[in-house]
mmCIF file of C-alpha atoms and ligand atoms in Angstrom:
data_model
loop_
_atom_site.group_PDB
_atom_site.id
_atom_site.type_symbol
_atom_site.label_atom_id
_atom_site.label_comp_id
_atom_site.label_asym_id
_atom_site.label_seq_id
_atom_site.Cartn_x
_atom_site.Cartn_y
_atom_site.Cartn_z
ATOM 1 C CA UNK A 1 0.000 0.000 0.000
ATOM 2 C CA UNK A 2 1.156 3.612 -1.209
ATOM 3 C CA UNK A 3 0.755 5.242 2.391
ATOM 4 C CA UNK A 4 0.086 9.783 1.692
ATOM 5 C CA UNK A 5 3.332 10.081 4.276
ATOM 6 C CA UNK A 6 6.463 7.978 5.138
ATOM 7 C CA UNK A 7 9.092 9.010 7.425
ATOM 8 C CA UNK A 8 11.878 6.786 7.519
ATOM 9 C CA UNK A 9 14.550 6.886 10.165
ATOM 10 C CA UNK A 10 14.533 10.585 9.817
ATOM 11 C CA UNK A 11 17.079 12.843 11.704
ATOM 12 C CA UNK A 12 17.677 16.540 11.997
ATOM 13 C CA UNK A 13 20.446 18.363 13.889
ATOM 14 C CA UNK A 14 21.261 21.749 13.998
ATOM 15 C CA UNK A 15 24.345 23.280 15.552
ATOM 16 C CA UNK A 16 23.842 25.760 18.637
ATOM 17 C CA UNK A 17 26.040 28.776 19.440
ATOM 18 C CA UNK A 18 27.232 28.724 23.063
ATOM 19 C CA UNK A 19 29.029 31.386 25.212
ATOM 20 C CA UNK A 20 32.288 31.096 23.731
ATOM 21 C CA UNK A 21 31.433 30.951 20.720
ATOM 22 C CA UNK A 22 31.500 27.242 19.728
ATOM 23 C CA UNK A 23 29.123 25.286 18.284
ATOM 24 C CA UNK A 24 27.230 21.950 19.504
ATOM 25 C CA UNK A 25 24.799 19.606 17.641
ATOM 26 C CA UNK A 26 21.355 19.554 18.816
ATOM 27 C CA UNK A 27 18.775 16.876 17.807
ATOM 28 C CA UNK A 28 15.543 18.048 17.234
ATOM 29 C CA UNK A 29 14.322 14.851 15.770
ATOM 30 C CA UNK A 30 16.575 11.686 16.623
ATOM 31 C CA UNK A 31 15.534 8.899 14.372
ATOM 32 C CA UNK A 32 11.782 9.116 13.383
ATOM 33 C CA UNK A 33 10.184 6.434 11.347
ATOM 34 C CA UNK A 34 5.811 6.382 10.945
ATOM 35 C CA UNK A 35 3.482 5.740 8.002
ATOM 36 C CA UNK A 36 0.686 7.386 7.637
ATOM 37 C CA UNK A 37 -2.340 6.042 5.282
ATOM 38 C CA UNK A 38 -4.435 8.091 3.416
ATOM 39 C CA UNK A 39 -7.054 9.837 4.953
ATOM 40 C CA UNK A 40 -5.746 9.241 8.364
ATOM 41 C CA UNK A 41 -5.158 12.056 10.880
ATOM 42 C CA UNK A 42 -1.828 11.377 13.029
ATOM 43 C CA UNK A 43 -1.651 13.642 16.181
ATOM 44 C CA UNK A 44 1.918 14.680 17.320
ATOM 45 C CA UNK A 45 1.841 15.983 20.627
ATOM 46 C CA UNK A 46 4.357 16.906 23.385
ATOM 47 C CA UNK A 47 5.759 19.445 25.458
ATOM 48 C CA UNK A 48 7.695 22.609 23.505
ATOM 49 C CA UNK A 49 10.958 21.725 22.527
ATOM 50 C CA UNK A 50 10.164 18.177 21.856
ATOM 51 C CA UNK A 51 10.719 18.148 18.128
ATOM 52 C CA UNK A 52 6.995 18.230 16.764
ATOM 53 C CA UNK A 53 7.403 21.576 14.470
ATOM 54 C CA UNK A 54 10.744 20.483 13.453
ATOM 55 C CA UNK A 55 9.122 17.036 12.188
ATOM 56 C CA UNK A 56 6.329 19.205 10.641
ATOM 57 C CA UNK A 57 8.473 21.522 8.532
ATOM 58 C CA UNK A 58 10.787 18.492 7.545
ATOM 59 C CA UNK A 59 7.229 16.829 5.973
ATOM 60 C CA UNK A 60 6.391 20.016 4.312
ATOM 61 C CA UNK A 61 10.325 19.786 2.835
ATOM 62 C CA UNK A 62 10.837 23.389 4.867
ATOM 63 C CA UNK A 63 13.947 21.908 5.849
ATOM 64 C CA UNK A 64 16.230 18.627 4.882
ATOM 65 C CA UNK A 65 16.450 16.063 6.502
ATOM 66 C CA UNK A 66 20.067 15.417 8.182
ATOM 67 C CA UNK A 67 19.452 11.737 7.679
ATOM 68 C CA UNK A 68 16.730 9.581 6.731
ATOM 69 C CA UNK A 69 14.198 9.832 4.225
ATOM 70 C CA UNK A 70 10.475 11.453 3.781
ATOM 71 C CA UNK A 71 8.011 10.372 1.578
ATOM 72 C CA UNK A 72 4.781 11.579 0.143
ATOM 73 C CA UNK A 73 2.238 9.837 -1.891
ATOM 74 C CA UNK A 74 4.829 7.234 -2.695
ATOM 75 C CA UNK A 75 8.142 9.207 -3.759
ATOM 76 C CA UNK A 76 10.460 11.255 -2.078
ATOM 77 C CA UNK A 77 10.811 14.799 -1.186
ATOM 78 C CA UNK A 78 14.464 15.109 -1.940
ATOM 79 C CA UNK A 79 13.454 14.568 -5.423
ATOM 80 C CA UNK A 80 10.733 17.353 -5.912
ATOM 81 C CA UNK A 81 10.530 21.337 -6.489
ATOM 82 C CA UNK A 82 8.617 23.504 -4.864
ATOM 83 C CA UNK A 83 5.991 23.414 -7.059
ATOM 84 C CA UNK A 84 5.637 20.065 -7.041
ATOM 85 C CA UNK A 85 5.512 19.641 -3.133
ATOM 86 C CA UNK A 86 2.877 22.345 -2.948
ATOM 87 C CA UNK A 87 0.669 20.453 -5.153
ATOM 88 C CA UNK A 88 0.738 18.043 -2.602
ATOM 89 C CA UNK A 89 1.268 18.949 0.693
ATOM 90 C CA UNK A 90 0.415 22.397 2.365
ATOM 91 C CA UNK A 91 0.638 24.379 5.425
ATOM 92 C CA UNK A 92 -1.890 25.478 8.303
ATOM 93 C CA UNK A 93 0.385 27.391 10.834
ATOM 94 C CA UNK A 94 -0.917 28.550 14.537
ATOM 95 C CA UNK A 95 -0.974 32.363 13.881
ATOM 96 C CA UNK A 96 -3.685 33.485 11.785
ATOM 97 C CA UNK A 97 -2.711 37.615 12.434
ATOM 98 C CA UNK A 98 1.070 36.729 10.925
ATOM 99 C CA UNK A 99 0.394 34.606 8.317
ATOM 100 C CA UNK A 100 -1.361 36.493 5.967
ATOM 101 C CA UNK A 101 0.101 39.638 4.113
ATOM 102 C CA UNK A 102 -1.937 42.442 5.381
ATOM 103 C CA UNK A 103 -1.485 44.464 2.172
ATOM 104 C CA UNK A 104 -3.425 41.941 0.591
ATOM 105 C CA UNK A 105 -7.305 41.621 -0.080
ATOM 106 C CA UNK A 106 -8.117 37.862 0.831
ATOM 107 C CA UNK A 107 -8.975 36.957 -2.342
ATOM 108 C CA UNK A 108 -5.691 37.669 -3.310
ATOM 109 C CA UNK A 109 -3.874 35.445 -0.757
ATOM 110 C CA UNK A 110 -6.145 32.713 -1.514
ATOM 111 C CA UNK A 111 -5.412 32.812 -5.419
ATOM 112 C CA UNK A 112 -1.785 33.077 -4.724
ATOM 113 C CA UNK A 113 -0.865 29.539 -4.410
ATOM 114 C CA UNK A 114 -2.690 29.563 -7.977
ATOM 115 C CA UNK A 115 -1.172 32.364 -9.515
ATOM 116 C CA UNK A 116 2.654 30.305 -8.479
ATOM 117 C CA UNK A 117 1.499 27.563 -10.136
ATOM 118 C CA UNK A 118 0.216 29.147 -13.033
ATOM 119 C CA UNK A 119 -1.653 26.302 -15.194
ATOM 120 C CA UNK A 120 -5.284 27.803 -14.858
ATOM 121 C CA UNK A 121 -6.488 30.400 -16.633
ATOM 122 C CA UNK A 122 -7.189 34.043 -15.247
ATOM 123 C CA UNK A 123 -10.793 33.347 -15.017
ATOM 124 C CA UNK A 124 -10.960 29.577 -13.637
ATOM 125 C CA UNK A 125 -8.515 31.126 -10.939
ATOM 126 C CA UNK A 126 -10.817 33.435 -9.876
ATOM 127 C CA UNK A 127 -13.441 30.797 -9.721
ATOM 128 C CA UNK A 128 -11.622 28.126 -7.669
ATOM 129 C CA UNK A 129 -10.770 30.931 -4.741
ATOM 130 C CA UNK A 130 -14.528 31.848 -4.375
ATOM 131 C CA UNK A 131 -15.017 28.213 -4.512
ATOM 132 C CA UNK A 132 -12.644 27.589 -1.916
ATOM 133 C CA UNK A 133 -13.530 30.988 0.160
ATOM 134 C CA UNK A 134 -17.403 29.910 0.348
ATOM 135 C CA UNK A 135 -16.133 25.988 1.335
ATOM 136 C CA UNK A 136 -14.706 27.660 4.187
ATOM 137 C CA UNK A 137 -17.585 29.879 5.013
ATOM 138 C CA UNK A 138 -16.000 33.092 3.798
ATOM 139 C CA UNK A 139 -18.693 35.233 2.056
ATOM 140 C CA UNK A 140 -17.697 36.990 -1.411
ATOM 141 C CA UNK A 141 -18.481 40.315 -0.037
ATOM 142 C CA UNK A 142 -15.609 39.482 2.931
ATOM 143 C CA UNK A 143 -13.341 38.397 -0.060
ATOM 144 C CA UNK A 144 -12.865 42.135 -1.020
ATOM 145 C CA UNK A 145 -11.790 42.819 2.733
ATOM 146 C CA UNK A 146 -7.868 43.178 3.920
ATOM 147 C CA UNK A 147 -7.249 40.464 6.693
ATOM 148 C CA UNK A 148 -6.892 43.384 9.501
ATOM 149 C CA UNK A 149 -10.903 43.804 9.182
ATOM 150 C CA UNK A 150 -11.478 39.924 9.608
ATOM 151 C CA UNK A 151 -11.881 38.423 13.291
ATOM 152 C CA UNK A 152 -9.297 35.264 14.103
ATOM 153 C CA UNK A 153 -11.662 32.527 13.207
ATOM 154 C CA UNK A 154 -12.150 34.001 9.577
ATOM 155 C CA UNK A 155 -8.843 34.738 9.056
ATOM 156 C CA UNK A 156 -7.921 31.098 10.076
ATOM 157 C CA UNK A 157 -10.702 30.285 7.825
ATOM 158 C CA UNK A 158 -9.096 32.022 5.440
ATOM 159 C CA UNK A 159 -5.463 30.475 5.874
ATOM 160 C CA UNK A 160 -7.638 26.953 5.457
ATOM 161 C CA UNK A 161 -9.025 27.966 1.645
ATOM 162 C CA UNK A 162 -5.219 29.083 0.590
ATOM 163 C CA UNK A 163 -4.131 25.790 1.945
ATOM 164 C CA UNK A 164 -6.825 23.576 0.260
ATOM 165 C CA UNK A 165 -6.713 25.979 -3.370
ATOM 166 C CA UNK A 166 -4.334 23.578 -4.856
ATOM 167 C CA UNK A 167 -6.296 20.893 -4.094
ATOM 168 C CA UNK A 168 -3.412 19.005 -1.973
ATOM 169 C CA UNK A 169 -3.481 15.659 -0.758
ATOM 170 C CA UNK A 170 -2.056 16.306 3.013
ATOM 171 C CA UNK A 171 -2.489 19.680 4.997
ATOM 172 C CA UNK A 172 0.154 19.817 8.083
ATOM 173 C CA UNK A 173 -1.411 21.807 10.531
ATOM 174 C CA UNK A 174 0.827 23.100 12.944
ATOM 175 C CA UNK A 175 -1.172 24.214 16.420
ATOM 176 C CA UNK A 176 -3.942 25.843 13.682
ATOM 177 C CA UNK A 177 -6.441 26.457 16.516
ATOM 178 C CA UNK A 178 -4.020 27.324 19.734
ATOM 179 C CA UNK A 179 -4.028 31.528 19.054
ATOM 180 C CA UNK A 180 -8.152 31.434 18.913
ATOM 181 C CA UNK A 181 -10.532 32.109 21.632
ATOM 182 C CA UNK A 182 -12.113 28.424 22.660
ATOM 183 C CA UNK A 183 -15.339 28.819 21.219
ATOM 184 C CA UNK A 184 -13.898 29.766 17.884
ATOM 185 C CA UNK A 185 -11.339 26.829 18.484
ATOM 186 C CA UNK A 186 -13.949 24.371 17.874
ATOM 187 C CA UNK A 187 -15.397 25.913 14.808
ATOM 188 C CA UNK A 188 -11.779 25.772 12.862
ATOM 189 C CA UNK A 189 -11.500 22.125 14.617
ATOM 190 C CA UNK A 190 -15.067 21.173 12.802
ATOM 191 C CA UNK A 191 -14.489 22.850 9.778
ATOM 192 C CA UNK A 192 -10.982 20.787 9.549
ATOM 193 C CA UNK A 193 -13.100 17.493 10.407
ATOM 194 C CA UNK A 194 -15.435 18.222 7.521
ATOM 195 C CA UNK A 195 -12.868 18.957 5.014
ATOM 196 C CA UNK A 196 -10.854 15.983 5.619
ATOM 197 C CA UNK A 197 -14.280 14.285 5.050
ATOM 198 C CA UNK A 198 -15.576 15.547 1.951
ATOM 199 C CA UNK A 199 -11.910 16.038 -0.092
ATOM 200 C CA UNK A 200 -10.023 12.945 1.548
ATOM 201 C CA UNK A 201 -7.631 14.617 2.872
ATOM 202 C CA UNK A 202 -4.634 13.349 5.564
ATOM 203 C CA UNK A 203 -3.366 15.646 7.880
ATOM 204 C CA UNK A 204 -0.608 15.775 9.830
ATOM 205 C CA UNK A 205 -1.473 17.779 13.180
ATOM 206 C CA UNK A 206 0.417 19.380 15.634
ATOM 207 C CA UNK A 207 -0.450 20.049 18.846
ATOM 208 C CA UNK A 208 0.697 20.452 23.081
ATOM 209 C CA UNK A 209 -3.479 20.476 23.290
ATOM 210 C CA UNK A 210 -4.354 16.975 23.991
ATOM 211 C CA UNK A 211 -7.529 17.368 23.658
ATOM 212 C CA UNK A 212 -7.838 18.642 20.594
ATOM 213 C CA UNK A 213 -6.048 15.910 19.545
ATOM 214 C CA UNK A 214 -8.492 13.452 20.609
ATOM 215 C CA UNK A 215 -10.898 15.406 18.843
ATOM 216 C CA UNK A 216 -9.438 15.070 15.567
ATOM 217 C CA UNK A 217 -6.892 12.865 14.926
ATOM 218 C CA UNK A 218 -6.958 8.633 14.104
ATOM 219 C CA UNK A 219 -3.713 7.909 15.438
ATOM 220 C CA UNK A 220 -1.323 9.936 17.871
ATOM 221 C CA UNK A 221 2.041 9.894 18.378
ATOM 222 C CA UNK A 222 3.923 11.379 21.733
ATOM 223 C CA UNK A 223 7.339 13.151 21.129
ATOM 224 C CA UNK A 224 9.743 13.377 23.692
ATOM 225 C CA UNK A 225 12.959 14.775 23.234
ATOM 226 C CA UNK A 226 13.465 13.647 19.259
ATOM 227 C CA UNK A 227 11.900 10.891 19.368
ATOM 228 C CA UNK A 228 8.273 9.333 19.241
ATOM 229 C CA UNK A 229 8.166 7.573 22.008
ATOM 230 C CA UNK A 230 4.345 6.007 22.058
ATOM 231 C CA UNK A 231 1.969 5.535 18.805
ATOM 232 C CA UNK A 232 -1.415 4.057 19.040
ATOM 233 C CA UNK A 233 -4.865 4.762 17.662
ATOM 234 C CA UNK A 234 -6.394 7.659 19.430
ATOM 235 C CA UNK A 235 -8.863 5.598 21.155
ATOM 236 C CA UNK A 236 -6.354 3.376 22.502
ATOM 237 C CA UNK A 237 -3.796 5.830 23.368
ATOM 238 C CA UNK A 238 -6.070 7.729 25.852
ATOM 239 C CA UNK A 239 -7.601 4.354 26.793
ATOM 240 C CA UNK A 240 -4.925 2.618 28.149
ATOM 241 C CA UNK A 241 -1.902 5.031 27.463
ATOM 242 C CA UNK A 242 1.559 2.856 27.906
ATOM 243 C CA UNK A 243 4.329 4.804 27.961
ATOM 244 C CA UNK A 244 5.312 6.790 32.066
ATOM 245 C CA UNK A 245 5.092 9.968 29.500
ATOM 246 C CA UNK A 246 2.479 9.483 27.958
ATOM 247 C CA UNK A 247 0.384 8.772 31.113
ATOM 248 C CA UNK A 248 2.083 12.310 32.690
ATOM 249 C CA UNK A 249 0.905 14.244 29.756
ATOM 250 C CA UNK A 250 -2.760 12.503 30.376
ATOM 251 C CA UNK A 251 -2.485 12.385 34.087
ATOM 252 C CA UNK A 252 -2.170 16.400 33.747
ATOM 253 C CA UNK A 253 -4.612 17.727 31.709
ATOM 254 C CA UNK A 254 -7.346 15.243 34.061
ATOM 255 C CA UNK A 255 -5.717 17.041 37.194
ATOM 256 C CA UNK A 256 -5.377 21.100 35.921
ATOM 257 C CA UNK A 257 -3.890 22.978 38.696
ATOM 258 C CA UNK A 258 -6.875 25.416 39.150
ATOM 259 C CA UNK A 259 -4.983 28.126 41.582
ATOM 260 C CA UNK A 260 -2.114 28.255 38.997
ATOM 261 C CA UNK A 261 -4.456 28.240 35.842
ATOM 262 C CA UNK A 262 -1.760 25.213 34.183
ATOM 263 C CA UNK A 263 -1.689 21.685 34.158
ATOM 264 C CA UNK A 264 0.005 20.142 36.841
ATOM 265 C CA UNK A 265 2.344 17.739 34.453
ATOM 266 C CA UNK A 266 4.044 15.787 37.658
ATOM 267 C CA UNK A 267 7.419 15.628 36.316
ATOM 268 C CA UNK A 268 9.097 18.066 38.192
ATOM 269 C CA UNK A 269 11.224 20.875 37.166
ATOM 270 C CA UNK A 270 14.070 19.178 35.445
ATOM 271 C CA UNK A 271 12.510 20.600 32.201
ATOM 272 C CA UNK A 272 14.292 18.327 29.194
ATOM 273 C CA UNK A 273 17.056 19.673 27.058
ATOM 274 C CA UNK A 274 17.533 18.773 23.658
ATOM 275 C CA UNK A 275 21.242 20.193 23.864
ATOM 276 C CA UNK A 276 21.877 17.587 26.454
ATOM 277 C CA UNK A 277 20.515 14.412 25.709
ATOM 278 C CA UNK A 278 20.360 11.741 29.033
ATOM 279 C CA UNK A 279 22.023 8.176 27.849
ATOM 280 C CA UNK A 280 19.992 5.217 28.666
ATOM 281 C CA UNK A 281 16.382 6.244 28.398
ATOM 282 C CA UNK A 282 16.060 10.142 27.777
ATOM 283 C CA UNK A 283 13.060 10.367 30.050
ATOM 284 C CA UNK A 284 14.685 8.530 33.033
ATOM 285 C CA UNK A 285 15.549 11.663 35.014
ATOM 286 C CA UNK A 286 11.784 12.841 35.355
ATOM 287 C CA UNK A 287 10.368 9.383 34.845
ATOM 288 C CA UNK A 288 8.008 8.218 37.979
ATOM 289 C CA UNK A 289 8.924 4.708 36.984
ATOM 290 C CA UNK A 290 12.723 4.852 36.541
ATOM 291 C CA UNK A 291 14.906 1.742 37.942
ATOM 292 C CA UNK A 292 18.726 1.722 37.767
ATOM 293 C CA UNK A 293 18.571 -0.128 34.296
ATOM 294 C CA UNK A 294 17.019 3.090 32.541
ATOM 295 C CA UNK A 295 19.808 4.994 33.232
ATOM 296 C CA UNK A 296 21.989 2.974 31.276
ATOM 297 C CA UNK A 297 20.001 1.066 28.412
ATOM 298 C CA UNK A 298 17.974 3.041 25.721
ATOM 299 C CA UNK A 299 14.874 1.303 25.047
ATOM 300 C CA UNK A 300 13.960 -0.652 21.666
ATOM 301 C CA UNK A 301 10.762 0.625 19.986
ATOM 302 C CA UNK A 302 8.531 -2.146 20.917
ATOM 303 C CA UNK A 303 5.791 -2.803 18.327
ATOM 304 C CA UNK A 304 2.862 -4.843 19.733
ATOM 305 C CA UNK A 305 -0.895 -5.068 18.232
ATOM 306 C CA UNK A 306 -0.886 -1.631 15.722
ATOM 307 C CA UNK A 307 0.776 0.006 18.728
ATOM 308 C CA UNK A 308 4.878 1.654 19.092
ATOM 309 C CA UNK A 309 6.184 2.103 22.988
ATOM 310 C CA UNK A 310 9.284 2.989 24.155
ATOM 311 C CA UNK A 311 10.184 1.660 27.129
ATOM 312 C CA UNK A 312 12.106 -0.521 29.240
ATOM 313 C CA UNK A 313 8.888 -1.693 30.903
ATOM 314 C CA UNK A 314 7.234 -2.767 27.587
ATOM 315 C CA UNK A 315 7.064 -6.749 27.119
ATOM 316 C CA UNK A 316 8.532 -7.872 23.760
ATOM 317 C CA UNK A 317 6.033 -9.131 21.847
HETATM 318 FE FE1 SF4 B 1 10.740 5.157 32.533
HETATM 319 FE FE2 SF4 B 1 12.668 3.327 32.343
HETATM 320 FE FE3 SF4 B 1 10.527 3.177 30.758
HETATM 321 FE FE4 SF4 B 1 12.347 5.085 30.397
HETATM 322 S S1 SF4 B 1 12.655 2.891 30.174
HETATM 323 S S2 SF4 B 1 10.155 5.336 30.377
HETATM 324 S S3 SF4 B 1 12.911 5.560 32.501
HETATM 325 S S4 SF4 B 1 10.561 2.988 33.002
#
């Protein structure tokens, strides 16, 4: 089966300026390998700094891979433009307010993915944005308007159509509804649902929000530091979630500290750093079920019944 994304044994470092002015490697994403059919919604969710927008821009081929491999629909990303990619993957980013050229009317920005391409004529162009604009629930008379007179639902609305104009097969949407008030938060989240549903779309989606996640996605991975370190279907995952992370990122948002206004995460404060990777297990120093063996042995991914842990604890299969 042709799966819409493959990420195979992916890595990305960058190299970090410190006081004295050298350099050392950090690994944003150490050695990431999913599939994701079409139609399918995976979740990626962890704290900030885990490596979940570094994953995302290295599927929209934002950024090469160090090592490893990405595929979409079947062939690989090295080998295509940028015109090419955009035909079939595209972009929903968190900030509605930054992401759209205020100088622009919106039916504009919408056609502009259109105009790049430049295989349609004038007048079908015009067609397919107030297509795509009324899809989305933007009226033709708030097509004429500059973004700055939109609220932060329609202009998210509006950062949906110029995604979907080209007609893509996958839409990465990195936190899409996290800068929105919460009742406008699930509007975008429905309107995403539906899409997906009528055009057959696969999404990749970002989030810290877990549930939002549950909300939309099929499958969800967890990121820690690099790595994925539990996959499962959604309903399993928040069923009977596996990994000591995984059921600290759960365990917090069912206990939300309501004098401090956050989740309580129960970790602690030693916050991880991707410039300083722990050996063994990278979670060990916060883990609640740490014994002397996870300080010294990194985990195999253990793959048991359409589900991925990482963890000394899990039982090979
Ligand atoms: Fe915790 Fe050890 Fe499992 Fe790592 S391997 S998650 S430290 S129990």
């Amino acid at each position: 089966m042709t799966h819409a994304i493959e990420v195979r044994n992916v890595y990305r470092e960058f190299q970090q300026r410190s006081g004295a002015g050298a350099r050392r490697p950090v690994r944003a994403v150490d050695g990431v390998t999913f599939s994701l059919p079409s139609g399918d919604v995976l979740g990626v969710v962890g704290e900030s700094g885990c490596g979940k927008s570094t994953l995302a821009r290295l599927i929209m081929g934002l950024l090469p891979p160090t090592s490893g491999e990405v595929l979409v629909d079947g062939r690989s990303l090295a080998g295509m433009d940028r015109r090419e990619r955009a035909r079939l993957i595209q972009p929903v980013f968190q900030d509605p307010f930054s992401s759209l050229n205020p100088r622009q009317r919106i039916r504009e920005i919408v056609g502009l993915p259109l105009a790049a391409q430049g295989d349609l004529p004038k007048a079908r162009q015009a067609d397919r944005v107030m297509e795509m604009l009324a899809r989305v629930g933007i009226s033709s008379e708030m097509a004429e308007r500059m973004p700055g007179q939109l609220s932060g639902g329609q202009r998210q609305r509006v950062a949906i159509a110029r995604a979907l104009v080209l007609h893509p097969r996958i839409v990465v949407c990195d936190e899409p509804t996290s800068a929105l008030d919460v009742s406008v938060q699930a509007q975008i989240l429905n309107l995403l649902a539906e899409l997906r549903r009528e055009l057959g779309l696969t999404y990749l989606f970002i989030s810290h929000n877990l549930a939002v996640v549950e909300h939309i996605a099929t499958e969800v991975a967890v990121m820690y530091l690099g790595r994925i370190v539990e996959q499962a279907p959604v309903h399993e995952l928040f069923r009977t979630p596996t990994h000591p992370y995984t059921q600290a990122l759960l365990a917090s948002v069912l206990t939300p500290d309501p004098a401090l206004g956050i989740p309580d995460v129960g970790l602690g404060d030693t916050y991880p750093d991707p410039t300083n990777i722990p050996p063994g297990c990278r979670f060990h120093p916060r883990c609640p079920s740490a014994f002397a063996e996870c300080a010294a042995t990194m985990p195999d991914n253990i793959r048991k019944d359409g589900r991925l842990v990482e963890c000394l604890l899990a039982v090979q299969p």
